[in-house]
Short mmCIF file of C-alpha atoms in Angstrom, two decimals:
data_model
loop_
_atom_site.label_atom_id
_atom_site.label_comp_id
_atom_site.label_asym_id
_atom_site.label_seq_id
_atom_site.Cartn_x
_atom_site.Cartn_y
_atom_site.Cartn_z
CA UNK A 1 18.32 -10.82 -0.43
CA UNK A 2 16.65 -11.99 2.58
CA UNK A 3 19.51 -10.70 4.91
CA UNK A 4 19.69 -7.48 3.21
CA UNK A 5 15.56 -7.06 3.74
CA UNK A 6 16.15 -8.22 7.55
CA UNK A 7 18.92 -5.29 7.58
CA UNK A 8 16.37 -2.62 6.26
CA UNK A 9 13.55 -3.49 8.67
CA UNK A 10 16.05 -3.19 11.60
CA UNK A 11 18.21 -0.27 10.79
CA UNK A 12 15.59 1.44 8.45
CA UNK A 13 17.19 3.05 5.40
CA UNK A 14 20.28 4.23 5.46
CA UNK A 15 19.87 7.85 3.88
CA UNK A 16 16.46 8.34 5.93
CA UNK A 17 16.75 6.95 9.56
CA UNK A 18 19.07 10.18 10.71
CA UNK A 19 18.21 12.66 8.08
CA UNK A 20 17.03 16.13 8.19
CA UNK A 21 16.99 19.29 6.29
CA UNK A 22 15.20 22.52 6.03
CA UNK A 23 12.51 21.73 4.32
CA UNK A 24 11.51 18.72 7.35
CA UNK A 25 12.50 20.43 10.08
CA UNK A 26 11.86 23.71 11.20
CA UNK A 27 12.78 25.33 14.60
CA UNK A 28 10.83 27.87 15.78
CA UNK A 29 10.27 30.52 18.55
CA UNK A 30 7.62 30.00 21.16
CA UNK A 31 5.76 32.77 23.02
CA UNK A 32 8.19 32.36 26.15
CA UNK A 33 10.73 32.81 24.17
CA UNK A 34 12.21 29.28 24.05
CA UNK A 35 12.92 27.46 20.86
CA UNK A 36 11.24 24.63 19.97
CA UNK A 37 12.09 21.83 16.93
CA UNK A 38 9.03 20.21 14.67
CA UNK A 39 9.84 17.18 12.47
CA UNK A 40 6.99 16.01 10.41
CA UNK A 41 6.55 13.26 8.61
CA UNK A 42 3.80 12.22 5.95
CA UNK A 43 2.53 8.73 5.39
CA UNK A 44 0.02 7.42 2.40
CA UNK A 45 -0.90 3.92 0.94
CA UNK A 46 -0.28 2.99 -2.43
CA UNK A 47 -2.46 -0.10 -4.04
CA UNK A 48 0.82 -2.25 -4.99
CA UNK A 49 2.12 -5.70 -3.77
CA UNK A 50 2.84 -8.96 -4.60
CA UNK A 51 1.31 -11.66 -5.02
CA UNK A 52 -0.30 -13.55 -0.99
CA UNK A 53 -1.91 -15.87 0.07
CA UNK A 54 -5.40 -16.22 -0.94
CA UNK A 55 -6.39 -16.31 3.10
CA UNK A 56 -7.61 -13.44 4.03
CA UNK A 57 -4.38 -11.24 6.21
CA UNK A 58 -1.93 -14.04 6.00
CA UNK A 59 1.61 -13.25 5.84
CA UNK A 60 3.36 -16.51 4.77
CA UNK A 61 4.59 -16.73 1.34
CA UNK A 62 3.75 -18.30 -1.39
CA UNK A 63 6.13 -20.94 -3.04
CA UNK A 64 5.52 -20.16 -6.19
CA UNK A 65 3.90 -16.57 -8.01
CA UNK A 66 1.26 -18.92 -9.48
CA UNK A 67 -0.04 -20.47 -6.50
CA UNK A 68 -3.25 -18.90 -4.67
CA UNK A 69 -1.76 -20.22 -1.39
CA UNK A 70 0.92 -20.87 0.80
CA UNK A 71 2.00 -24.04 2.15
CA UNK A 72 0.41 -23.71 4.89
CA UNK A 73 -3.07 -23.34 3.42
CA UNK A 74 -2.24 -25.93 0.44
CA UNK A 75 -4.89 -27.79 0.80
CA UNK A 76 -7.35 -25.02 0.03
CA UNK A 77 -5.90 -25.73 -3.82
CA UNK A 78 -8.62 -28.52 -3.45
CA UNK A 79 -11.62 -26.16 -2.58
CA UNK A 80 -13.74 -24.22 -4.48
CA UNK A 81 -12.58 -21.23 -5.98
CA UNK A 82 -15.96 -19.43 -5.37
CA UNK A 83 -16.37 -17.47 -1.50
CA UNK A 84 -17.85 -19.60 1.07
CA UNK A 85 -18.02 -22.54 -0.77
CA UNK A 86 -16.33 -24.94 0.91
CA UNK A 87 -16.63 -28.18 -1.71
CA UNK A 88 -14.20 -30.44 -2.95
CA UNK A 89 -12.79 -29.50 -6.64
CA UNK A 90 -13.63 -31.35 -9.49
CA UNK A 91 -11.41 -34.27 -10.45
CA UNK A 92 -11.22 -36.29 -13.60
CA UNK A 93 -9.00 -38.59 -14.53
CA UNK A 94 -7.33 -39.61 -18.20
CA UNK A 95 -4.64 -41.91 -19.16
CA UNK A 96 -1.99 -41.09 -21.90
CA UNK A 97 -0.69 -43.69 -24.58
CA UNK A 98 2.13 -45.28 -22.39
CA UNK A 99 -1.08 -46.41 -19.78
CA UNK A 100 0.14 -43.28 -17.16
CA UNK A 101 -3.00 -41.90 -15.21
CA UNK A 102 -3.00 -38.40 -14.83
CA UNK A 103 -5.28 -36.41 -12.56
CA UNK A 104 -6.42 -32.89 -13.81
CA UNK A 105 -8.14 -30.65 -11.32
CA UNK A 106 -10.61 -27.78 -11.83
CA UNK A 107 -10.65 -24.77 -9.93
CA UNK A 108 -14.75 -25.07 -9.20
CA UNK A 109 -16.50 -27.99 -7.52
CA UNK A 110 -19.48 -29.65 -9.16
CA UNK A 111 -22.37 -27.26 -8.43
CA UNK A 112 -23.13 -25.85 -12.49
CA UNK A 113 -23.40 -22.28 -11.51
CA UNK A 114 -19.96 -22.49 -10.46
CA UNK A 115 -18.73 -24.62 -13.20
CA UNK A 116 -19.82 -21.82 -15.11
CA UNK A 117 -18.08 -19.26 -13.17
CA UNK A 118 -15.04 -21.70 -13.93
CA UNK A 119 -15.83 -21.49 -17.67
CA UNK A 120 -15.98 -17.53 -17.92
CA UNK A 121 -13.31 -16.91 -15.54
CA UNK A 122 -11.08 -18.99 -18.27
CA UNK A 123 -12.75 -16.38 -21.03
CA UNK A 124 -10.32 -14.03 -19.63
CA UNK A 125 -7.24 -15.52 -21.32
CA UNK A 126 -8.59 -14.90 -24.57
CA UNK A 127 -10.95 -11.94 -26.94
CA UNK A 128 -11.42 -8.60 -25.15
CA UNK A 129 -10.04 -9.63 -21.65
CA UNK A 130 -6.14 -10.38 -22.39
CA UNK A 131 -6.30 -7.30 -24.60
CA UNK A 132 -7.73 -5.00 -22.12
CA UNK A 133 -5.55 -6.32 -19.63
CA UNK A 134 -2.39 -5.76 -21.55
CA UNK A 135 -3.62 -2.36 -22.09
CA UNK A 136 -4.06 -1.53 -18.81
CA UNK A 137 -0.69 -2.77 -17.55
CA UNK A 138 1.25 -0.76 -20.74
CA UNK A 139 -0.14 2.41 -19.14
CA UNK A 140 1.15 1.53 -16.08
CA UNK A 141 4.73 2.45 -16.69
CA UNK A 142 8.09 4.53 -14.74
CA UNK A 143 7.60 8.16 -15.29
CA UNK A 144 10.45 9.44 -16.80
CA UNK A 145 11.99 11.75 -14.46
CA UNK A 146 11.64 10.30 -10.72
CA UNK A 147 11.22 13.30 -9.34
CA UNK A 148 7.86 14.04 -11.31
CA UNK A 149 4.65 14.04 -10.09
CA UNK A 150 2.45 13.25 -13.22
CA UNK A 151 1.33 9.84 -13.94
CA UNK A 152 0.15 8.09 -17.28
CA UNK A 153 -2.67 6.74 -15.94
CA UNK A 154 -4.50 7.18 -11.94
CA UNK A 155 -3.20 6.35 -9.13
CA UNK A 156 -6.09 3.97 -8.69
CA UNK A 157 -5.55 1.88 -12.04
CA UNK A 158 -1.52 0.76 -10.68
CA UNK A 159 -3.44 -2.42 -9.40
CA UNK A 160 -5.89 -4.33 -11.04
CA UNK A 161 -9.44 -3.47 -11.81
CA UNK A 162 -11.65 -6.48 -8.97
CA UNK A 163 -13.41 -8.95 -11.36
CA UNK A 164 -16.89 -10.13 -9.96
CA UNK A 165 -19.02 -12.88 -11.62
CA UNK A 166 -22.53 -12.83 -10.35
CA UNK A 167 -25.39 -15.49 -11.20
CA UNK A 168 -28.68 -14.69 -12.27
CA UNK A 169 -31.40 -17.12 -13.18
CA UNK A 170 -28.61 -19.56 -14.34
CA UNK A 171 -26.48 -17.06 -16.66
CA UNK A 172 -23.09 -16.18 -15.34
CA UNK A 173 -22.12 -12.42 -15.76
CA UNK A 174 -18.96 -10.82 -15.22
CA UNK A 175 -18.92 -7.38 -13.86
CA UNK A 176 -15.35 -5.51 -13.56
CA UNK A 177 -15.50 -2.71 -11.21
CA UNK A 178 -12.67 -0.28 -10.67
CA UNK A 179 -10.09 -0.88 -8.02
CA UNK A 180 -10.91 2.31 -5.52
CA UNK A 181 -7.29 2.16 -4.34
CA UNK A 182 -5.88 2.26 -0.90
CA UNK A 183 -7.33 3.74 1.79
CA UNK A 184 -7.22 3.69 5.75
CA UNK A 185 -9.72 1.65 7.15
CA UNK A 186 -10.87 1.21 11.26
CA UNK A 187 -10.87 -2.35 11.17
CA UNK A 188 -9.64 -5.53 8.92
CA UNK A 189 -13.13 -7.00 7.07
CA UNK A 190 -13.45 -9.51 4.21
CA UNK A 191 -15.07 -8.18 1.73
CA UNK A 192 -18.83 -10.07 1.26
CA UNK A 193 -18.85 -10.82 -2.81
CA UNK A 194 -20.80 -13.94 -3.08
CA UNK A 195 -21.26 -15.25 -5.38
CA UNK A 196 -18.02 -14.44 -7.28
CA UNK A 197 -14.82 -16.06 -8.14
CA UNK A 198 -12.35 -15.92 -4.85
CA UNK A 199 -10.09 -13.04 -5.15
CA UNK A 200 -6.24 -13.94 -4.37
CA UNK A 201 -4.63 -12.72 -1.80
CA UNK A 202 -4.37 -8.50 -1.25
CA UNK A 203 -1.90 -6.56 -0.23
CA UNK A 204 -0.77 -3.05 -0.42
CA UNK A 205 2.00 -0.56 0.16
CA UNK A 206 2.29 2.09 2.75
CA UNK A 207 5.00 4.44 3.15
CA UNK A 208 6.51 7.01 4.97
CA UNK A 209 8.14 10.26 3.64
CA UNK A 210 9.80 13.23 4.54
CA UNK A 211 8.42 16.60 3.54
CA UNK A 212 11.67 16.84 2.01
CA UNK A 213 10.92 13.94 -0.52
CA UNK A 214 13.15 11.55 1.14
CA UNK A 215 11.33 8.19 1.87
CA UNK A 216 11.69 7.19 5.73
CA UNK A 217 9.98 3.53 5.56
CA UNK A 218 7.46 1.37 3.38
CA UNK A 219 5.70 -1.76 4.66
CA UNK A 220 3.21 -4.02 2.94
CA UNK A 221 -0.28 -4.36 4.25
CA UNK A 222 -2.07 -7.86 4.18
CA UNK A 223 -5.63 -7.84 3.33
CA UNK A 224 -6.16 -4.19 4.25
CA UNK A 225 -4.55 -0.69 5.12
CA UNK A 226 -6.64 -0.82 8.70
CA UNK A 227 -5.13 2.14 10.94
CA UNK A 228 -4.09 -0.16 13.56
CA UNK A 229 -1.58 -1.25 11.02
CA UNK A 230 -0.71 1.86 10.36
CA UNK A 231 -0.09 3.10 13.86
CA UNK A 232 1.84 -0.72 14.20
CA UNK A 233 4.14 0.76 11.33
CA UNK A 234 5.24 4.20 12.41
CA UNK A 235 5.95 2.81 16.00
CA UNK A 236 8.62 -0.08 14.44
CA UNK A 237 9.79 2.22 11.52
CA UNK A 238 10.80 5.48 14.40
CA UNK A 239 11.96 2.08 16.72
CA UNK A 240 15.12 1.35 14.66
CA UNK A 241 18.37 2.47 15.95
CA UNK A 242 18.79 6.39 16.02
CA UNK A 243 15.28 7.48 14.85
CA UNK A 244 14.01 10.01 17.12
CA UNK A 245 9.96 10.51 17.00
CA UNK A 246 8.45 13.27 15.15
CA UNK A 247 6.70 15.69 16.34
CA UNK A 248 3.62 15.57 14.00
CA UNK A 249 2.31 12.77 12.04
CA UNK A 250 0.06 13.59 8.49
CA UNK A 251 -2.29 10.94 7.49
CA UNK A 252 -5.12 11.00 5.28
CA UNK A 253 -7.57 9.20 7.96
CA UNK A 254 -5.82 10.53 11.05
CA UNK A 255 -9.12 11.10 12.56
CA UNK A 256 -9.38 7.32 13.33
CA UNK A 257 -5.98 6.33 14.06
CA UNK A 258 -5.35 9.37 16.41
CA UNK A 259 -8.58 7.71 18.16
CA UNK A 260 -6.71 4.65 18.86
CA UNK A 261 -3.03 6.29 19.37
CA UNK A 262 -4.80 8.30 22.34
CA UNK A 263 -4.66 4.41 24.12
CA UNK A 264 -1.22 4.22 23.22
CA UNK A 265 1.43 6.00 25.73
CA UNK A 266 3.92 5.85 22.90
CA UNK A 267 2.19 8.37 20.28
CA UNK A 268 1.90 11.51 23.30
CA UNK A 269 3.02 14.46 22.36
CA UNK A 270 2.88 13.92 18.88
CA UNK A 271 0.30 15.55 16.51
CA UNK A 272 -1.46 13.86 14.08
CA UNK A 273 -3.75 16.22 11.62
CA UNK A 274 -5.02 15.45 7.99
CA UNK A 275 -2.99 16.78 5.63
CA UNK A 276 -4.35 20.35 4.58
CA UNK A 277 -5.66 19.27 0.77
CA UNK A 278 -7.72 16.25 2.50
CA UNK A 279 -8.77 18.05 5.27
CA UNK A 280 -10.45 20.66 3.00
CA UNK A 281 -12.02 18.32 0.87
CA UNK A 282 -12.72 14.67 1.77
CA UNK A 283 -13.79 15.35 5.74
CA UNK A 284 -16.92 16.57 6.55
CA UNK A 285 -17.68 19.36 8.57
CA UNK A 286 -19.70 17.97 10.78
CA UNK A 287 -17.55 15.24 11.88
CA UNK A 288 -16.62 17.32 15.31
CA UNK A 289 -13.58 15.01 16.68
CA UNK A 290 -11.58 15.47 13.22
CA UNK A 291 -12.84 19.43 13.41
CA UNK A 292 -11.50 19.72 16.75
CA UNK A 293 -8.01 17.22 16.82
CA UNK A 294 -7.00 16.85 13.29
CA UNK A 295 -7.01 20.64 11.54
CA UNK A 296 -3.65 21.17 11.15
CA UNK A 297 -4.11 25.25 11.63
CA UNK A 298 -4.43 24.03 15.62
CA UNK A 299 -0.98 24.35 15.30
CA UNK A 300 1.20 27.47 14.89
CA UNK A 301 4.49 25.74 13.84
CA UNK A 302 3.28 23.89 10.72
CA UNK A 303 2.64 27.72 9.62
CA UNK A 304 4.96 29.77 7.62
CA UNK A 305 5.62 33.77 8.35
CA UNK A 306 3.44 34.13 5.44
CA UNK A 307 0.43 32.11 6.47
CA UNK A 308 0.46 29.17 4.07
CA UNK A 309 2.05 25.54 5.07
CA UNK A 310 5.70 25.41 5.96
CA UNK A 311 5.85 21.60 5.51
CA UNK A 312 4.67 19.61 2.21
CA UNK A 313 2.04 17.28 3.26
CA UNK A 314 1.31 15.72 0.12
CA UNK A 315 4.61 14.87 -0.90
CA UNK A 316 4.13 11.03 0.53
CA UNK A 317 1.01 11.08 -2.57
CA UNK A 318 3.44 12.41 -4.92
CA UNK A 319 6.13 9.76 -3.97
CA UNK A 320 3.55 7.06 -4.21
CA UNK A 321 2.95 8.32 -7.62
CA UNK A 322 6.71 7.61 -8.68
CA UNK A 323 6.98 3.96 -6.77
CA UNK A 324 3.53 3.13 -8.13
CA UNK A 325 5.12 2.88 -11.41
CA UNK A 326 7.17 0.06 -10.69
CA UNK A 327 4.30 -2.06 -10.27
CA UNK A 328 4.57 -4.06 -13.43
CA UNK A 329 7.97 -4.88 -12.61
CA UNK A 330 7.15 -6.34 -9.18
CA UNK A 331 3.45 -7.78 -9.60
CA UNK A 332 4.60 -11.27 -10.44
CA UNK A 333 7.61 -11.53 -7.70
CA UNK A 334 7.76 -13.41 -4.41
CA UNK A 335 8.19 -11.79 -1.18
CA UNK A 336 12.25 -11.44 -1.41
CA UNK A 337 13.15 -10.38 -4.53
CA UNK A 338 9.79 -7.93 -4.25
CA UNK A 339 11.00 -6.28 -1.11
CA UNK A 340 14.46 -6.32 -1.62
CA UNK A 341 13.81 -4.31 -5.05
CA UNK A 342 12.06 -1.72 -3.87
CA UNK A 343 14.66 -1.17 -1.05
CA UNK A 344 16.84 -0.94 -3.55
CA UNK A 345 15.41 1.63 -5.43
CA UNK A 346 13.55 3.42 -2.30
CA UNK A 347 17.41 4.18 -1.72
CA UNK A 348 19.44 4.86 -4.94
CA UNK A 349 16.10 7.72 -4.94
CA UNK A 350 16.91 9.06 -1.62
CA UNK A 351 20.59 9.75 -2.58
CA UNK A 352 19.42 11.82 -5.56
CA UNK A 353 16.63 13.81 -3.34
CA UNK A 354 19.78 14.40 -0.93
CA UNK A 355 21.58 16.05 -4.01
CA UNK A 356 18.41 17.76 -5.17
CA UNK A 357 18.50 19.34 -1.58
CA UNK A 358 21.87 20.42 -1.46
CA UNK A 359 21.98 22.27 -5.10
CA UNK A 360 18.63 23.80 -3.51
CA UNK A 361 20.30 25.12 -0.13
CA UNK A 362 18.28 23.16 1.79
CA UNK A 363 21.34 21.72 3.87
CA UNK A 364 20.60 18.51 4.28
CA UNK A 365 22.56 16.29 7.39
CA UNK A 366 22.57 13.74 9.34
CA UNK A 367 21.76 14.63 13.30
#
């Protein structure tokens, strides 16, 4: 599994890399007569990973799905569970009948309030927590046709709700709030929660799709979708052997990473606009550098002859929507089997978009 992920991250999907089609490319006529080619391409993040390393943005996996760390960071099994606490864990020891010491270890060090935290974290394996819990992940399930674009439940509810314990004047409450998905951010912070019970390691999905519906590339974020990761993404997905660059980007907080792709010689000459629905309705008006660079009627070519959109920029949200339900098949694997998996399926899916597209007329190739 590990050589076939190596293979996908070098030579990119096989279906994807070299594909086009009418409905992602479009040639069309300039005003000096010449004819000019657009390829778009639409990237989103999707809250869904495995399970990482409970230090903040590292990559190393773990050795087992029920560690919080890797082997590298081992020895923070023996700290406190609770943000910036940095105390030695609990440990007692008892002796069985044959006179064989055993050492048990706690998650919390000795302070009570975070005993406490300990003691209502473990509430969550039993009453109302396991059963909401198992609720929320039977909602989370495949839809039943791949190609449709409804979901049982939000987008926002595919990972985990965050659990926060707070203490006040020595009582220990827990407060669940809900997980607000992923989004672009300018830079990587740790969140400040403190005190609460140390979160294990995030990460999250970001892909990259065709207008077509066929999925170009996915990558998994550690600790958060920042831009800079973003922009780090398209430049190795459209490096692989014969990609060839698009000519516009869509991203749902191209505002900031076109801001940092203007220091990078690689990203000239490519657009990069909000897609039209988040344009319209999540960026304000009187943010004048996303008014002036990323309104995606600056250019002519992403126009049809009948004034709407020629290209389909929310089709990477409406893939996310079908890989999102796959997440309580992968929550619990390690890094391997996790991205080898949805390779796998990222590409028995393109082959039936590639059908879908030729019963349509579309005529879909290979340049």
């Amino acid at each position: 599994m590990a050589e076939r992920n190596t293979w996908i991250v070098q030579h990119g999907q096989p279906h994807a890399v070299q594909h086009e089609c009418n409905d992602c490319v479009r040639v069309f006529l300039m005003p000096d007569g010449a004819f000019r080619k657009c390829q778009a391409i639409v990237g989103d993040g999707l809250s869904i990973g495995q399970p990482c390393c409970g230090v903040f943005r590292c990559t190393n996996p773990l050795e087992n799905n029920r560690h919080r760390f890797c082997a590298k960071h081992n020895d923070r099994h023996d700290i406190c569970i609770v943000n910036f606490c940095e105390r030695p864990v609990v440990k007692t020891e008892t002796q069985d009948a044959n006179g064989k010491v055993k050492i048990i270890k706690k998650k919390a060090c000795a302070l009570p309030e975070h005993q406490k935290i300990e003691a209502k974290n473990q509430e969550r394996s039993t009453g109302s927590f396991l059963y909401r819990q198992r609720l929320q992940h039977a909602r989370i399930s495949q839809p039943i046709d791949s190609f449709s674009n409804k979901q049982r439940v939000p987008e926002q509810d595919v990972q985990e709700d965050f659990e926060i314990y707070t203490v006040d004047s020595n009582n220990v409450e827990l407060q669940v709030e809900k997980n607000p998905s992923s989004v672009g951010v300018v830079n990587d912070t740790e969140e400040e929660w403190c005190p609460s019970k140390s979160a294990t390691g995030n990460c999250s999905g970001k892909t990259l799709v065709h207008p077509c519906g066929v999925i170009f590339a996915r990558a998994t974020m550690f600790g958060a979708e920042a831009v800079s990761n973003f922009l780090v993404m398209v430049k190795n997905a459209f490096s692989v052997p014969g990609a060839q660059k698009p000519e516009h980007i869509f991203y749902d907080t191209n505002c900031d990473a076109r801001q940092q792709a203007e220091k990078d010689p690689w990203f000239n000459g490519i657009g990069m606009c909000v897609n039209a629905w988040h344009f319209w309705n999540k960026h304000a008006i009187t943010h004048q550098y996303c008014q002036l660079n990323c309104n995606p009627a600056q250019y002519p070519e992403l126009m049809d002859d009948f004034g709407g959109w020629f290209f389909n920029t929310s089709v990477a949200e409406q893939t996310n929507a079908w890989l999102g339900g796959y997440h309580s098949m992968c929550r619990e694997m390690l890094p391997d089997k996790y991205d080898f998996f949805l390779d796998e399926m990222i590409r028995l899916r393109n082959i039936e978009v590639i059908k879908r597209l030729h019963r349509k007329g579309r005529c879909p190739q290979t340049y």
